[in-house]
Coordinates of C-alpha atoms in Angstrom, one line a residue:
M1 CA -64.1 -13.9 14.0
L2 CA -62.8 -15.2 10.7
L3 CA -61.3 -12.6 8.3
L4 CA -61.1 -13.1 4.6
S5 CA -58.2 -10.8 3.9
P6 CA -55.2 -9.3 5.7
P7 CA -56.0 -6.3 8.0
P8 CA -55.6 -2.9 6.4
L9 CA -52.8 -2.0 8.9
L10 CA -50.5 -4.5 7.2
S11 CA -49.5 -2.7 4.1
S12 CA -46.3 -1.9 2.3
E13 CA -44.9 1.5 1.6
A14 CA -46.3 1.3 -1.9
G15 CA -49.8 0.9 -0.5
P16 CA -52.2 -1.8 0.7
V17 CA -51.0 -5.3 -0.2
P18 CA -53.4 -6.9 -2.8
W19 CA -55.4 -9.8 -1.6
T20 CA -54.2 -13.2 -2.8
P21 CA -55.1 -16.7 -1.6
L22 CA -51.9 -17.2 0.4
N23 CA -51.4 -18.0 4.1
P24 CA -52.8 -14.9 5.9
C25 CA -50.6 -15.6 8.9
C26 CA -47.7 -14.5 6.7
Y27 CA -48.9 -10.9 7.4
F28 CA -48.5 -11.4 11.2
P29 CA -51.9 -9.9 11.7
C30 CA -52.2 -10.8 15.4
Q31 CA -50.7 -8.2 17.7
H32 CA -49.8 -8.2 21.4
K33 CA -48.8 -11.9 21.5
G34 CA -52.0 -13.0 19.8
I35 CA -51.8 -16.4 18.0
C36 CA -52.7 -16.6 14.4
V37 CA -54.6 -19.8 13.4
R38 CA -55.2 -20.5 9.7
F39 CA -58.6 -21.7 8.5
G40 CA -59.3 -23.0 5.1
L41 CA -57.0 -21.5 2.4
D42 CA -57.2 -17.8 3.2
H43 CA -59.0 -17.3 6.5
Y44 CA -57.4 -16.8 9.9
E45 CA -58.4 -16.1 13.5
C46 CA -56.4 -14.4 16.2
D47 CA -56.5 -16.1 19.6
C48 CA -56.2 -13.2 22.1
T49 CA -56.6 -15.3 25.2
G50 CA -54.6 -13.9 28.1
T51 CA -53.1 -11.0 26.1
G52 CA -55.2 -8.2 27.7
Y53 CA -56.4 -7.3 24.3
Y54 CA -59.4 -8.3 22.1
G55 CA -60.8 -7.7 18.6
P56 CA -60.1 -9.4 15.3
N57 CA -56.3 -8.7 15.5
C58 CA -55.9 -8.3 19.3
T59 CA -55.5 -4.6 19.1
T60 CA -58.2 -3.3 21.4
P61 CA -57.0 -3.0 25.0
E62 CA -59.1 -4.2 27.9
A63 CA -59.8 -1.6 30.7
S64 CA -57.1 -3.1 33.0
T65 CA -54.6 -3.0 30.1
R66 CA -55.3 0.7 29.4
I67 CA -54.5 1.5 33.0
R68 CA -51.4 -0.7 33.2
E69 CA -50.0 0.7 29.9
A70 CA -50.7 4.3 31.0
L71 CA -48.8 3.8 34.3
R72 CA -45.9 1.7 32.9
P73 CA -42.8 3.6 32.1
S74 CA -41.1 3.0 28.7
P75 CA -38.1 0.7 28.7
S76 CA -35.8 3.7 27.8
Y77 CA -37.2 5.7 30.7
F78 CA -36.8 2.8 33.1
H79 CA -33.2 2.3 31.9
F80 CA -32.5 6.0 32.4
I81 CA -33.8 5.9 35.9
L82 CA -31.7 2.8 36.8
T83 CA -28.5 4.2 35.4
H84 CA -28.7 7.8 36.7
G85 CA -28.6 9.4 40.2
R86 CA -26.0 7.2 41.8
W87 CA -26.3 9.0 45.2
I88 CA -30.1 8.3 45.3
W89 CA -29.5 4.6 44.5
N90 CA -26.8 4.4 47.2
I91 CA -29.5 5.4 49.7
I92 CA -32.1 3.0 48.2
N93 CA -29.6 0.1 48.2
S94 CA -29.2 0.4 52.0
T95 CA -33.0 0.3 52.7
F96 CA -35.9 -2.1 52.3
L97 CA -36.7 -0.4 49.0
R98 CA -33.9 -2.3 47.3
D99 CA -35.7 -5.6 47.9
V100 CA -39.0 -4.1 46.8
I101 CA -37.6 -2.8 43.5
M102 CA -35.6 -6.0 42.9
K103 CA -38.7 -8.1 43.4
L104 CA -40.6 -6.0 40.9
V105 CA -37.7 -6.3 38.4
L106 CA -37.7 -10.1 38.8
I107 CA -41.4 -10.5 38.4
G108 CA -41.6 -8.1 35.5
R109 CA -38.7 -9.6 33.6
T110 CA -39.4 -13.3 34.2
S111 CA -43.1 -13.0 33.3
L112 CA -42.1 -12.2 29.7
I113 CA -40.8 -15.7 29.2
P114 CA -43.3 -18.6 29.1
S115 CA -42.6 -21.3 31.7
L116 CA -43.6 -24.1 29.4
P117 CA -42.0 -24.4 26.0
T118 CA -44.1 -23.2 23.1
Y119 CA -42.6 -23.8 19.6
N120 CA -39.5 -25.2 18.0
S121 CA -38.0 -25.5 14.5
E122 CA -40.3 -28.3 13.6
Y123 CA -43.5 -27.2 15.2
G124 CA -44.9 -23.7 14.8
Y125 CA -47.9 -24.6 17.0
I126 CA -48.5 -25.9 20.5
C127 CA -48.2 -29.6 20.6
W128 CA -47.0 -32.4 22.9
E129 CA -43.8 -32.9 20.9
S130 CA -42.8 -29.3 21.3
Y131 CA -43.3 -29.7 25.0
S132 CA -41.7 -33.1 25.7
N133 CA -38.9 -33.4 23.2
L134 CA -35.8 -32.0 25.0
S135 CA -33.5 -32.5 22.0
F136 CA -35.0 -29.3 20.6
Y137 CA -34.2 -25.7 21.6
T138 CA -37.6 -24.1 22.3
Q139 CA -38.5 -20.9 20.3
L140 CA -40.3 -17.9 21.7
L141 CA -41.9 -17.1 18.3
P142 CA -43.0 -19.7 15.8
P143 CA -41.0 -20.0 12.5
V144 CA -42.2 -17.9 9.6
P145 CA -44.6 -20.1 7.6
E146 CA -42.9 -21.9 4.7
D147 CA -45.5 -20.8 2.1
C148 CA -44.9 -17.0 2.6
P149 CA -44.0 -14.9 -0.4
T150 CA -40.8 -13.5 1.3
P151 CA -38.5 -15.0 3.9
M152 CA -39.9 -12.6 6.5
G153 CA -43.6 -13.1 5.6
V154 CA -44.7 -10.5 3.1
K155 CA -42.2 -7.7 3.7
G156 CA -38.9 -7.1 2.0
K157 CA -37.3 -8.8 -0.9
K158 CA -37.8 -12.4 -2.1
E159 CA -34.2 -13.1 -1.3
L160 CA -32.2 -12.0 1.8
P161 CA -28.8 -10.4 1.3
D162 CA -25.7 -12.6 1.0
P163 CA -24.7 -13.4 4.7
E164 CA -21.0 -13.0 4.0
L165 CA -21.4 -9.6 2.4
L166 CA -23.8 -8.7 5.2
A167 CA -21.3 -9.6 7.9
Q168 CA -18.4 -7.9 6.1
R169 CA -20.2 -4.7 5.4
F170 CA -22.1 -4.1 8.6
L171 CA -20.5 -6.2 11.3
M172 CA -16.8 -6.8 10.7
R173 CA -14.4 -4.6 12.7
K174 CA -12.3 -1.9 11.0
E175 CA -10.9 -0.6 14.3
F176 CA -11.4 -2.0 17.8
V177 CA -14.1 -0.2 19.8
P178 CA -13.6 -0.7 23.5
S179 CA -16.5 -1.3 25.9
P180 CA -17.6 2.0 27.6
L181 CA -18.3 0.1 30.8
G182 CA -14.7 -1.0 31.1
T183 CA -15.7 -4.6 30.4
N184 CA -12.7 -6.9 30.4
L185 CA -11.7 -10.3 29.1
M186 CA -12.4 -11.9 32.4
F187 CA -16.0 -11.0 31.7
A188 CA -15.8 -12.1 28.1
F189 CA -14.4 -15.6 28.9
F190 CA -16.9 -16.0 31.8
A191 CA -19.8 -15.3 29.4
Q192 CA -18.5 -17.9 27.0
H193 CA -17.7 -20.4 29.7
F194 CA -21.0 -20.0 31.5
T195 CA -23.3 -20.1 28.4
H196 CA -21.6 -23.2 26.9
Q197 CA -23.2 -25.4 29.5
F198 CA -26.6 -24.9 27.8
F199 CA -25.8 -23.5 24.3
K200 CA -24.6 -26.7 22.7
T201 CA -26.1 -26.9 19.2
F202 CA -26.3 -30.4 17.8
T203 CA -25.1 -29.5 14.3
K204 CA -25.3 -33.0 13.0
M205 CA -29.1 -33.0 13.7
G206 CA -29.6 -29.4 12.7
P207 CA -29.4 -25.8 14.1
G208 CA -32.6 -26.3 16.0
F209 CA -31.3 -29.1 18.2
T210 CA -29.3 -29.1 21.4
K211 CA -27.0 -31.7 23.0
A212 CA -27.4 -30.0 26.4
L213 CA -30.5 -31.7 27.7
G214 CA -30.3 -30.1 31.1
H215 CA -31.7 -26.8 29.6
G216 CA -30.3 -24.6 32.3
V217 CA -27.6 -24.0 34.9
D218 CA -26.7 -27.6 35.6
L219 CA -22.9 -27.1 35.4
G220 CA -22.7 -29.6 32.6
H221 CA -19.6 -27.7 31.4
I222 CA -17.9 -28.8 34.7
Y223 CA -19.4 -32.3 35.2
G224 CA -20.2 -33.3 31.6
D225 CA -23.6 -33.4 30.0
N226 CA -24.1 -37.2 30.5
L227 CA -23.5 -39.8 33.2
E228 CA -20.7 -41.5 31.3
R229 CA -18.6 -38.3 31.0
Q230 CA -19.3 -37.4 34.6
H231 CA -18.0 -40.8 35.7
Q232 CA -14.9 -40.3 33.6
L233 CA -14.1 -37.0 35.3
R234 CA -14.9 -38.1 38.9
L235 CA -12.3 -39.4 41.3
F236 CA -14.9 -41.5 43.3
K237 CA -13.2 -40.6 46.5
D238 CA -14.4 -37.9 49.0
G239 CA -16.8 -36.6 46.3
K240 CA -13.9 -35.1 44.3
L241 CA -13.2 -34.7 40.6
K242 CA -10.0 -36.0 39.1
F243 CA -7.1 -33.6 38.8
Q244 CA -3.3 -33.5 38.2
M245 CA -0.7 -31.5 40.2
V246 CA 1.8 -29.4 38.3
N247 CA 4.3 -27.4 40.2
G248 CA 2.2 -27.9 43.4
E249 CA -0.9 -26.5 41.7
M250 CA -4.2 -28.3 40.8
Y251 CA -5.2 -28.5 37.2
P252 CA -7.7 -30.6 35.2
P253 CA -6.7 -34.2 34.5
S254 CA -5.3 -35.4 31.2
V255 CA -7.4 -36.9 28.4
A256 CA -5.3 -40.0 28.7
E257 CA -6.2 -40.5 32.3
T258 CA -9.9 -39.9 32.0
Q259 CA -10.6 -41.2 28.5
A260 CA -13.0 -38.3 28.2
S261 CA -13.1 -37.1 24.6
M262 CA -12.0 -33.5 23.9
R263 CA -11.7 -31.5 20.7
Y264 CA -8.1 -30.8 20.2
P265 CA -6.1 -30.5 16.9
A266 CA -4.0 -33.4 16.0
N267 CA -0.8 -31.4 16.6
V268 CA -1.6 -30.9 20.3
P269 CA 0.6 -33.3 22.4
A270 CA -1.4 -35.8 24.4
A271 CA 0.2 -34.6 27.6
H272 CA -1.1 -31.1 27.0
Q273 CA -4.7 -32.2 26.5
M274 CA -6.8 -31.5 29.6
A275 CA -10.2 -33.1 30.1
V276 CA -13.1 -31.1 31.5
G277 CA -16.9 -31.2 31.3
Q278 CA -17.2 -29.2 28.0
E279 CA -15.4 -30.9 25.2
V280 CA -14.5 -27.7 23.3
F281 CA -12.9 -25.8 26.2
G282 CA -9.4 -26.6 25.0
L283 CA -10.1 -24.0 22.3
L284 CA -9.1 -21.0 24.4
P285 CA -6.9 -20.6 27.5
G286 CA -9.6 -18.3 29.0
L287 CA -12.1 -21.2 29.0
M288 CA -9.7 -23.7 30.5
L289 CA -8.8 -21.0 33.1
Y290 CA -12.4 -21.0 34.4
A291 CA -12.6 -24.8 34.2
T292 CA -9.5 -25.0 36.4
I293 CA -10.9 -22.5 38.9
W294 CA -14.2 -24.4 39.2
L295 CA -12.4 -27.7 39.5
R296 CA -10.4 -26.4 42.5
E297 CA -13.6 -24.9 44.0
H298 CA -15.4 -28.2 43.7
N299 CA -12.6 -30.1 45.5
R300 CA -12.2 -27.4 48.1
V301 CA -15.9 -27.5 49.0
C302 CA -15.7 -31.3 49.1
D303 CA -13.1 -31.0 51.8
L304 CA -15.3 -28.6 53.8
L305 CA -18.3 -30.9 53.6
K306 CA -16.3 -34.0 54.5
A307 CA -15.0 -32.3 57.6
E308 CA -18.6 -31.3 58.5
H309 CA -20.1 -34.7 57.6
P310 CA -17.6 -37.5 58.1
T311 CA -20.2 -40.2 57.7
W312 CA -21.2 -39.1 54.2
N313 CA -20.1 -41.3 51.3
D314 CA -18.5 -40.2 48.0
E315 CA -21.8 -39.9 46.2
Q316 CA -23.5 -37.6 48.7
L317 CA -20.4 -35.4 49.0
F318 CA -20.3 -35.1 45.2
Q319 CA -24.0 -34.4 44.7
T320 CA -24.2 -31.8 47.5
T321 CA -21.1 -30.0 46.3
R322 CA -22.6 -29.8 42.8
L323 CA -25.7 -28.1 44.2
I324 CA -23.5 -25.6 46.1
L325 CA -21.5 -24.8 43.0
I326 CA -24.8 -24.3 41.0
G327 CA -25.8 -21.8 43.8
E328 CA -22.5 -20.1 43.6
T329 CA -22.8 -19.7 39.9
I330 CA -26.2 -18.2 40.0
K331 CA -25.2 -15.8 42.7
I332 CA -22.1 -14.6 40.8
V333 CA -24.1 -14.3 37.5
I334 CA -26.8 -12.1 39.1
E335 CA -24.7 -10.0 41.5
D336 CA -21.5 -9.7 39.5
Y337 CA -22.1 -10.5 35.9
V338 CA -25.6 -9.1 35.2
Q339 CA -24.8 -6.2 37.6
H340 CA -21.9 -5.2 35.4
L341 CA -23.7 -5.8 32.1
S342 CA -26.8 -3.8 33.1
G343 CA -24.9 -0.7 34.2
Y344 CA -27.7 -0.3 36.9
F345 CA -27.1 1.7 40.1
L346 CA -29.7 -0.6 41.7
K347 CA -27.6 -3.2 43.5
L348 CA -29.0 -6.5 42.2
K349 CA -29.6 -9.2 44.7
F350 CA -29.9 -13.0 44.5
D351 CA -32.5 -14.0 46.9
P352 CA -34.9 -16.8 45.8
E353 CA -37.3 -16.1 48.7
M354 CA -38.4 -12.9 46.9
L355 CA -40.4 -15.1 44.5
F356 CA -41.8 -17.4 47.2
G357 CA -45.6 -16.9 47.2
V358 CA -45.6 -15.5 43.7
Q359 CA -46.9 -17.5 40.8
F360 CA -43.7 -18.9 39.4
Q361 CA -42.7 -22.2 37.8
Y362 CA -39.3 -23.7 38.6
Q363 CA -38.4 -25.1 35.2
N364 CA -36.7 -23.8 32.1
R365 CA -36.1 -24.6 28.5
I366 CA -33.2 -23.0 26.6
S367 CA -34.5 -20.9 23.7
L368 CA -33.0 -20.7 20.2
D369 CA -33.8 -17.0 20.2
F370 CA -31.7 -16.6 23.4
N371 CA -28.8 -18.6 21.8
H372 CA -28.7 -16.3 18.8
L373 CA -29.0 -13.2 20.9
Y374 CA -26.0 -14.3 22.9
H375 CA -23.4 -14.4 20.1
W376 CA -21.3 -11.6 21.5
H377 CA -18.1 -11.9 19.5
G378 CA -17.6 -8.2 19.6
L379 CA -16.2 -8.7 23.1
M380 CA -13.1 -10.3 21.7
P381 CA -10.1 -8.0 21.1
D382 CA -7.7 -8.1 18.2
S383 CA -4.9 -9.7 20.3
F384 CA -4.4 -11.0 23.8
V385 CA -1.8 -9.5 26.2
V386 CA -0.4 -11.6 29.0
G387 CA 2.5 -10.0 30.9
Q388 CA 4.8 -8.6 28.4
Q389 CA 3.7 -10.9 25.6
E390 CA 1.1 -10.2 23.0
Y391 CA -0.6 -13.1 21.3
S392 CA -2.4 -13.2 18.0
Y393 CA -5.5 -15.4 17.5
E394 CA -3.3 -18.0 15.7
Q395 CA -1.0 -18.0 18.7
F396 CA -3.8 -17.9 21.3
V397 CA -6.3 -20.5 20.0
F398 CA -5.6 -24.1 21.3
N399 CA -2.5 -22.8 23.2
T400 CA -2.8 -25.5 25.8
S401 CA 0.5 -24.7 27.5
M402 CA -0.4 -21.1 28.3
L403 CA -2.3 -22.0 31.5
L404 CA 0.5 -24.1 32.9
D405 CA 3.2 -21.7 31.7
Y406 CA 1.7 -18.6 33.4
G407 CA -0.5 -20.1 36.1
V408 CA -4.0 -19.2 37.2
E409 CA -3.1 -16.0 39.1
A410 CA -1.2 -14.5 36.1
L411 CA -4.0 -15.2 33.6
V412 CA -6.7 -13.8 35.9
E413 CA -4.6 -10.7 36.4
A414 CA -4.0 -10.3 32.6
F415 CA -7.6 -10.9 31.6
S416 CA -9.0 -8.6 34.3
R417 CA -6.8 -5.8 33.0
Q418 CA -7.4 -6.1 29.3
R419 CA -10.4 -4.3 27.9
A420 CA -13.1 -6.1 25.9
G421 CA -15.0 -4.7 23.0
Q422 CA -18.4 -3.1 22.4
I423 CA -21.0 -5.7 21.4
G424 CA -23.7 -3.7 19.5
G425 CA -24.2 -0.5 17.7
V426 CA -20.8 -0.6 16.0
R427 CA -18.9 -2.8 13.6
N428 CA -16.8 -4.7 16.1
I429 CA -16.4 -8.4 15.2
N430 CA -12.8 -9.4 14.5
Q431 CA -12.2 -10.9 11.1
F432 CA -11.0 -14.2 12.7
L433 CA -14.5 -14.7 14.2
L434 CA -16.5 -13.6 11.2
S435 CA -17.2 -17.1 10.0
V436 CA -19.1 -17.8 13.2
T437 CA -21.3 -14.8 12.6
V438 CA -22.0 -15.8 9.0
N439 CA -23.0 -19.3 10.1
T440 CA -25.3 -17.8 12.7
I441 CA -27.1 -15.8 10.0
K442 CA -27.3 -18.9 7.8
D443 CA -28.7 -21.0 10.7
S444 CA -31.4 -18.4 11.5
R445 CA -32.6 -18.6 7.9
K446 CA -32.8 -22.4 7.9
L447 CA -34.9 -22.0 11.1
R448 CA -37.1 -19.3 9.5
M449 CA -36.7 -17.0 12.5
P450 CA -39.1 -14.0 12.4
S451 CA -37.9 -10.5 11.8
F452 CA -36.2 -8.3 14.3
N453 CA -39.3 -6.1 14.6
E454 CA -41.5 -9.1 15.4
Y455 CA -39.2 -9.9 18.3
R456 CA -39.4 -6.3 19.6
K457 CA -43.2 -6.5 19.6
R458 CA -43.1 -9.8 21.5
F459 CA -41.2 -8.1 24.3
G460 CA -43.4 -5.1 24.4
L461 CA -41.0 -2.8 22.5
K462 CA -42.1 -0.5 19.7
P463 CA -41.1 -1.8 16.3
Y464 CA -38.7 0.5 14.4
T465 CA -40.3 2.4 11.6
S466 CA -37.1 3.0 9.6
F467 CA -33.4 2.0 9.4
V468 CA -32.4 5.5 10.4
E469 CA -34.4 5.1 13.7
L470 CA -32.6 1.8 14.2
T471 CA -29.1 2.9 13.7
G472 CA -29.2 6.6 14.5
E473 CA -27.3 7.5 11.3
K474 CA -27.9 7.8 7.6
Q475 CA -25.1 6.1 5.6
N476 CA -25.5 2.5 6.9
S477 CA -29.3 3.0 7.0
A478 CA -29.4 3.7 3.3
E479 CA -27.4 0.6 2.6
L480 CA -29.5 -1.6 4.9
E481 CA -32.6 -0.2 3.2
K482 CA -31.1 -1.2 -0.2
V483 CA -30.2 -4.8 0.8
Y484 CA -33.3 -5.6 2.9
G485 CA -36.0 -3.4 1.2
D486 CA -38.0 -2.9 4.4
I487 CA -37.3 -2.4 8.1
D488 CA -39.8 -5.2 8.8
A489 CA -37.6 -7.6 6.8
L490 CA -34.5 -7.0 8.9
E491 CA -33.3 -10.3 10.4
F492 CA -33.2 -10.8 14.2
Y493 CA -29.5 -11.5 14.7
P494 CA -28.1 -8.6 12.5
G495 CA -30.8 -6.4 14.0
V496 CA -29.6 -6.8 17.6
L497 CA -26.0 -6.1 16.6
I498 CA -26.7 -3.2 14.3
E499 CA -29.1 -1.4 16.6
K500 CA -27.6 1.8 18.1
S501 CA -26.3 1.3 21.6
L502 CA -27.8 2.8 24.7
P503 CA -25.8 5.6 26.4
N504 CA -22.9 4.1 28.4
S505 CA -23.8 0.6 27.4
I506 CA -22.2 -2.1 25.3
F507 CA -25.3 -2.8 23.3
G508 CA -28.7 -1.5 22.3
E509 CA -32.1 -1.6 23.9
S510 CA -33.2 -4.9 22.4
I511 CA -30.4 -7.1 23.8
L512 CA -31.0 -5.7 27.2
E513 CA -34.8 -5.9 27.1
M514 CA -34.9 -9.4 25.5
G515 CA -31.8 -10.9 27.1
S516 CA -32.5 -10.1 30.7
P517 CA -35.9 -11.9 30.8
F518 CA -34.3 -15.1 29.3
S519 CA -31.4 -14.9 31.7
L520 CA -33.4 -14.2 34.9
K521 CA -36.0 -16.8 34.1
G522 CA -33.3 -19.4 33.5
L523 CA -31.5 -18.5 36.7
L524 CA -34.4 -18.2 39.1
G525 CA -36.2 -21.1 37.5
N526 CA -33.5 -23.4 38.7
P527 CA -34.7 -26.1 41.1
I528 CA -32.3 -24.9 43.9
C529 CA -34.3 -21.6 43.9
S530 CA -37.6 -23.4 44.7
P531 CA -39.1 -23.5 48.3
E532 CA -38.4 -27.2 48.4
Y533 CA -34.7 -26.9 47.7
W534 CA -33.7 -23.4 49.1
K535 CA -32.9 -24.4 52.6
P536 CA -29.7 -25.3 54.5
S537 CA -30.1 -29.1 54.4
T538 CA -30.0 -29.0 50.6
F539 CA -26.4 -27.6 50.8
G540 CA -25.1 -29.7 53.6
G541 CA -26.1 -27.3 56.4
E542 CA -25.3 -23.7 57.1
I543 CA -21.7 -24.1 55.9
G544 CA -22.8 -24.9 52.4
F545 CA -25.7 -22.5 52.4
N546 CA -23.4 -19.7 53.5
I547 CA -21.0 -20.5 50.6
V548 CA -23.8 -20.0 48.2
K549 CA -25.1 -16.8 49.9
T550 CA -21.7 -15.1 50.1
A551 CA -20.3 -16.2 46.7
T552 CA -18.6 -13.5 44.6
L553 CA -16.2 -13.7 41.6
K554 CA -13.4 -12.5 43.8
K555 CA -14.0 -15.1 46.4
L556 CA -14.2 -17.8 43.8
V557 CA -10.8 -17.0 42.5
C558 CA -9.0 -15.9 45.6
L559 CA -10.0 -19.0 47.7
N560 CA -8.4 -21.2 45.0
V561 CA -5.0 -19.5 44.4
K562 CA -2.0 -18.9 46.6
T563 CA -1.9 -15.1 45.9
C564 CA -5.0 -13.1 45.2
P565 CA -4.6 -11.2 42.0
Y566 CA -6.7 -8.3 40.7
V567 CA -10.0 -9.9 39.7
S568 CA -13.1 -8.2 38.4
F569 CA -15.4 -8.0 35.4
S570 CA -14.1 -4.5 34.6
V571 CA -10.7 -3.0 34.1
P572 CA -9.2 -1.0 37.1
D573 CA -10.4 2.6 37.3

């Protein structure tokens, strides 16, 4: 059905919006994932196919949808159940019910993310280019049409607030707020290290482009994101990566030896420049720490495979080891990293066989929305403590000698014991990192990302009706109302950080409910999780398969150091 004017439900606080011959899709009339298609100058149609709803604006539920919605618990209730009653969950975790619930969680979460890419910064409609061009990040929601009267469609002011003032007033830290989960810097650096294999914005092309064409967990941050860089880092003997020995310990090779380009300041001596897969990892000792651990793990696994398969050549040893490390990474991310982040008492489990026989596509495209959601700079403290020494940001950044001076064990111990910060619900971004936040806001505007509430609706969450409901307090709410004019004009990235946090959580409902589907879809959509790959022969037999199945953060570290330090994603009790 073609409509001649915006639906009555889309009105401002002042009353119904008067009809004008502008793009009717600026009103976001199509609900429940319905797609707005413009006809002529001022007509539109909502495509409700597959939404479970029908009607001009996809607002009338089908019978099956009514039943499903009546039985489905709200996200807040579901989170409450999973984070309370530890003794009950301890019983469940020791029974078959753990697998049943975990399967339901995986199916429910991953189904929220389309297996095939939909939109990107150039194409706000389905087309071959948005599917096939891997140089783009995909986008879950199409960009706001360019011909809308306001940046967020029809709501809010004609100009968004100054991003620097926005960041300083609502996001910049006054006093460090620690994570209530006991999250530590080992977690913070893991998050940064892990995500930078697929969050590699190609700034020269624009904020909608990525250099990480693998679009998933391919360990490009270890092996490089192209064949030339991979070859520069490989030893081409026994499947191993190049390395250097310092005081009897294995570390990444030098830039001079590999000729692999890295981003170091001019004042860093060439001898202190280490070469790894991700060219920016010299920025922080915590990133180079993880790069060193994974280098040692790769070469350790190569030795095990060579002993098991003496006839294998260098290439097969390298390629099989890479698959094993991909498996280890996914296992650690789900069972250690996501487990900590969620705060769930349900013991999460990495078992690809749970999705065998279920309609599931083993492919992934990294989403721009996920990239912006994952800017968690609030994790970073005001200074970094190693041993008896405290380092400021100026002393810590590009401190290439710290890893060699202290060694892996000492840094793991220090980062595991230092508390990280709260991510959302409080002003907690250190001033040193505020420019990154400002640039993220600017990029989101260039990309015309839809409002925070539009993203909430996309994930089945109720849109906020006021800034007070969003923040849970009045002072900031009044100021946000003043600068944005309307809750439906609040931008996505500021929204996820300003939203009040869940009880005993480091962020609000939106990051949890939006982030976990992206994360689980990307992890379980990896080829190694498919029925064709998930078998012992893929990983060099039971020895490699067992490495993947038993991987933990603690094993990763302790099998690659002389003395096992305290290692965890949370500070000691």
